[in-house]
Amino acid sequence: MPNLPKSIKVLAFLLFLFAFSASATFASTSYYSSFSRFLPSYLLKRLESKLGERPRISWPAETPQMPTTKLLPTAAPTGVPVFPTVTPQPTAAPLGDYKKEYIMNAINEYRRSRGLSEVKTDPYTCSFAKERAREISVNFNHDGFSQRVANKSLPYPGYSLITENIAMTSDYKRVVELWINSKGHAENMQKDTPFVCVESYGNYYAYEGWRP
């Protein structure tokens, strides 16, 4: 190489390196960008004057594509529901509290009219009344009660007097009226059984009275 100033020789050497590594665009750009940090500023200016402005990499901005919400048109009402209406089947359930309260109040009102003390519910009579209400929905008679008396399998810890009334009606407000108008049932409601409970299963009602 002829006698040239040292700075020109360095510049020529750098040009050689740049030309050699220019085969891969991204690699050459990144190499040039990192290598240029070690060059004196005056050499960078002379190099850029020969090569033009330094290439710069701009990473693409990633704009997330949000899904476009489309509303389906609503169908005009036709009078026929889209989904079939499920009609709940009637299920026999224990007597609602409001029904029990109504019937027990009616029983005590009847007893007061006869000068008798009021009766109250308890777990033994209510449990037995629920069981009997289910039974009389299949066999509407007193057989289940009588058999327990005969077999000594009544669900009481002991008793000195027990009574039972049964009724079948779709109107719970008529239950006590039906019993009042029947001599034997009315007599049971007048008996000295301090614990009484009435439960139902569907349209079937069972009255259980107990005196320990």
Coordinates of C-alpha atoms in Angstrom, one line a residue:
M1 CA 0.0 0.0 0.0
P2 CA 1.5 3.4 -1.0
N3 CA 2.4 5.9 1.7
L4 CA -0.9 7.3 2.9
P5 CA -1.8 9.0 6.0
K6 CA -2.5 6.7 8.9
S7 CA -6.1 7.8 9.2
I8 CA -6.8 7.0 5.5
K9 CA -5.4 3.5 6.0
V10 CA -7.7 2.9 8.9
L11 CA -10.6 4.1 7.0
A12 CA -9.8 1.8 4.0
F13 CA -9.4 -1.1 6.4
L14 CA -12.9 -0.4 7.9
L15 CA -14.4 -0.2 4.4
F16 CA -13.0 -3.6 3.6
L17 CA -14.6 -5.1 6.7
F18 CA -17.9 -3.5 6.0
A19 CA -17.9 -4.8 2.4
F20 CA -17.0 -8.3 3.5
S21 CA -19.8 -8.5 6.0
A22 CA -22.6 -7.0 3.9
S23 CA -23.9 -10.3 2.6
A24 CA -26.5 -10.6 5.4
T25 CA -28.5 -7.4 5.9
F26 CA -29.6 -7.8 9.4
A27 CA -26.3 -9.2 10.6
S28 CA -24.3 -6.4 8.9
T29 CA -26.6 -3.8 10.3
S30 CA -26.3 -5.1 13.8
Y31 CA -22.5 -5.7 13.5
Y32 CA -22.0 -2.1 12.2
S33 CA -24.1 -0.7 14.9
S34 CA -22.3 -2.5 17.7
F35 CA -18.8 -2.0 16.2
S36 CA -19.3 1.7 15.6
R37 CA -19.5 2.2 19.4
F38 CA -15.7 1.6 19.6
L39 CA -14.7 4.0 16.8
P40 CA -13.6 7.6 17.5
S41 CA -16.3 10.1 16.7
Y42 CA -14.2 11.8 13.9
L43 CA -13.7 8.5 12.1
L44 CA -17.4 7.8 12.3
K45 CA -18.2 11.1 10.7
R46 CA -15.6 10.4 7.9
L47 CA -17.0 6.9 7.5
E48 CA -20.6 8.1 7.4
S49 CA -19.6 10.8 4.8
K50 CA -18.5 7.9 2.5
L51 CA -21.3 5.5 3.3
G52 CA -24.2 7.8 4.0
E53 CA -26.3 7.8 7.2
R54 CA -26.1 4.8 9.4
P55 CA -28.8 2.3 8.9
R56 CA -31.3 1.9 11.7
I57 CA -33.6 -1.0 12.6
S58 CA -37.1 -0.2 13.5
W59 CA -39.0 -3.2 15.0
P60 CA -42.5 -3.5 13.7
A61 CA -45.1 -2.3 16.1
E62 CA -47.4 -5.1 17.0
T63 CA -50.9 -3.8 17.3
P64 CA -53.2 -6.5 18.7
Q65 CA -56.2 -7.2 16.6
M66 CA -59.2 -7.0 18.7
P67 CA -62.1 -9.2 17.6
T68 CA -65.0 -7.3 16.1
T69 CA -68.2 -7.8 18.1
K70 CA -71.2 -8.5 16.0
L71 CA -74.6 -8.7 17.4
L72 CA -77.0 -11.2 15.8
P73 CA -80.3 -9.7 14.9
T74 CA -83.0 -10.6 17.4
A75 CA -85.8 -12.8 16.1
A76 CA -89.2 -11.2 15.9
P77 CA -91.5 -12.7 18.5
T78 CA -93.8 -15.3 16.9
G79 CA -95.7 -16.4 20.0
V80 CA -93.8 -19.7 20.2
P81 CA -90.9 -19.8 22.7
V82 CA -87.5 -20.6 21.3
F83 CA -86.9 -23.1 24.1
P84 CA -89.7 -25.5 25.2
T85 CA -91.3 -24.5 28.4
V86 CA -90.8 -27.1 31.1
T87 CA -93.9 -27.6 33.1
P88 CA -93.0 -28.7 36.6
Q89 CA -94.7 -31.9 37.7
P90 CA -96.6 -31.6 40.9
T91 CA -94.6 -33.3 43.7
A92 CA -96.1 -34.2 47.0
A93 CA -94.3 -32.2 49.6
P94 CA -94.6 -31.9 53.4
L95 CA -97.1 -29.4 54.6
G96 CA -95.9 -25.8 54.2
D97 CA -95.4 -23.9 57.4
Y98 CA -98.2 -21.5 56.6
K99 CA -100.6 -24.3 56.1
K100 CA -99.6 -26.0 59.3
E101 CA -99.9 -22.8 61.2
Y102 CA -103.4 -22.2 59.7
I103 CA -104.6 -25.7 60.6
M104 CA -103.1 -25.7 64.1
N105 CA -104.7 -22.3 64.8
A106 CA -108.0 -23.6 63.6
I107 CA -107.7 -26.7 65.9
N108 CA -106.9 -24.5 68.9
E109 CA -109.7 -22.1 68.1
Y110 CA -112.1 -25.1 68.1
R111 CA -110.7 -26.3 71.4
R112 CA -111.0 -22.9 73.0
S113 CA -114.6 -22.7 71.8
R114 CA -115.1 -25.9 73.9
G115 CA -113.3 -24.5 76.9
L116 CA -110.2 -26.7 76.3
S117 CA -106.5 -25.9 76.6
E118 CA -104.5 -25.3 73.4
V119 CA -102.3 -28.0 71.9
K120 CA -98.8 -27.6 70.5
T121 CA -96.6 -29.4 68.0
D122 CA -93.5 -31.4 68.9
P123 CA -90.9 -33.4 67.0
Y124 CA -92.5 -36.8 67.7
T125 CA -96.0 -36.0 66.5
C126 CA -94.7 -34.1 63.5
S127 CA -92.4 -36.8 62.4
F128 CA -95.1 -39.4 62.7
A129 CA -97.7 -37.2 61.0
K130 CA -95.3 -36.8 58.0
E131 CA -94.8 -40.5 57.7
R132 CA -98.6 -41.3 58.0
A133 CA -99.4 -38.6 55.4
R134 CA -97.3 -40.4 52.9
E135 CA -98.8 -43.8 53.8
I136 CA -102.4 -42.6 53.5
S137 CA -101.7 -41.2 50.0
V138 CA -101.4 -44.9 49.0
N139 CA -103.8 -46.5 51.5
F140 CA -106.4 -44.1 52.8
N141 CA -107.2 -45.8 56.1
H142 CA -106.0 -46.1 59.6
D143 CA -104.3 -49.5 59.1
G144 CA -100.8 -48.1 59.5
F145 CA -101.7 -46.5 62.8
S146 CA -103.5 -49.6 64.1
Q147 CA -100.7 -52.0 63.1
R148 CA -98.2 -49.8 65.0
V149 CA -100.4 -49.9 68.1
A150 CA -100.7 -53.7 67.9
N151 CA -97.0 -54.2 67.2
K152 CA -96.0 -51.6 69.9
S153 CA -93.9 -49.8 67.2
L154 CA -95.3 -46.3 67.6
P155 CA -92.5 -43.7 67.4
Y156 CA -93.0 -42.3 70.9
P157 CA -90.9 -43.0 74.0
G158 CA -94.1 -43.9 75.8
Y159 CA -97.7 -42.8 75.8
S160 CA -100.9 -42.8 77.8
L161 CA -103.2 -41.6 75.0
I162 CA -102.8 -41.3 71.2
T163 CA -105.2 -40.2 68.5
E164 CA -105.2 -39.9 64.7
N165 CA -107.4 -38.1 62.2
I166 CA -106.9 -38.2 58.4
A167 CA -108.4 -36.2 55.6
M168 CA -108.2 -35.8 51.9
T169 CA -109.0 -32.4 50.3
S170 CA -107.5 -30.0 47.9
D171 CA -108.3 -27.0 50.2
Y172 CA -106.2 -27.0 53.3
K173 CA -108.6 -24.5 54.9
R174 CA -111.4 -27.1 55.0
V175 CA -109.4 -29.8 56.8
V176 CA -110.5 -28.8 60.4
E177 CA -114.0 -28.1 59.2
L178 CA -114.3 -31.6 57.8
W179 CA -113.1 -33.0 61.1
I180 CA -115.5 -30.9 63.2
N181 CA -118.4 -32.1 61.1
S182 CA -117.5 -35.8 61.8
K183 CA -118.3 -36.9 65.4
G184 CA -115.4 -39.3 65.8
H185 CA -112.8 -36.8 64.4
A186 CA -114.2 -34.0 66.5
E187 CA -113.9 -36.1 69.6
N188 CA -110.3 -36.8 68.9
M189 CA -109.6 -33.0 68.6
Q190 CA -111.2 -32.6 72.0
K191 CA -109.1 -35.3 73.7
D192 CA -106.5 -34.4 76.3
T193 CA -103.5 -34.8 74.1
P194 CA -101.2 -31.8 74.7
F195 CA -99.0 -32.6 71.7
V196 CA -100.7 -32.5 68.2
C197 CA -99.3 -32.1 64.7
V198 CA -100.8 -32.1 61.3
E199 CA -98.7 -32.8 58.2
S200 CA -99.6 -33.4 54.6
Y201 CA -98.5 -35.2 51.5
G202 CA -100.2 -33.7 48.4
N203 CA -103.9 -33.5 49.3
Y204 CA -103.6 -36.0 52.2
Y205 CA -103.6 -34.8 55.8
A206 CA -102.7 -36.7 58.9
Y207 CA -103.4 -35.5 62.5
E208 CA -101.4 -37.2 65.3
G209 CA -102.2 -36.5 68.9
W210 CA -100.0 -37.7 71.8
R211 CA -100.0 -37.6 75.6
P212 CA -96.9 -39.1 77.2

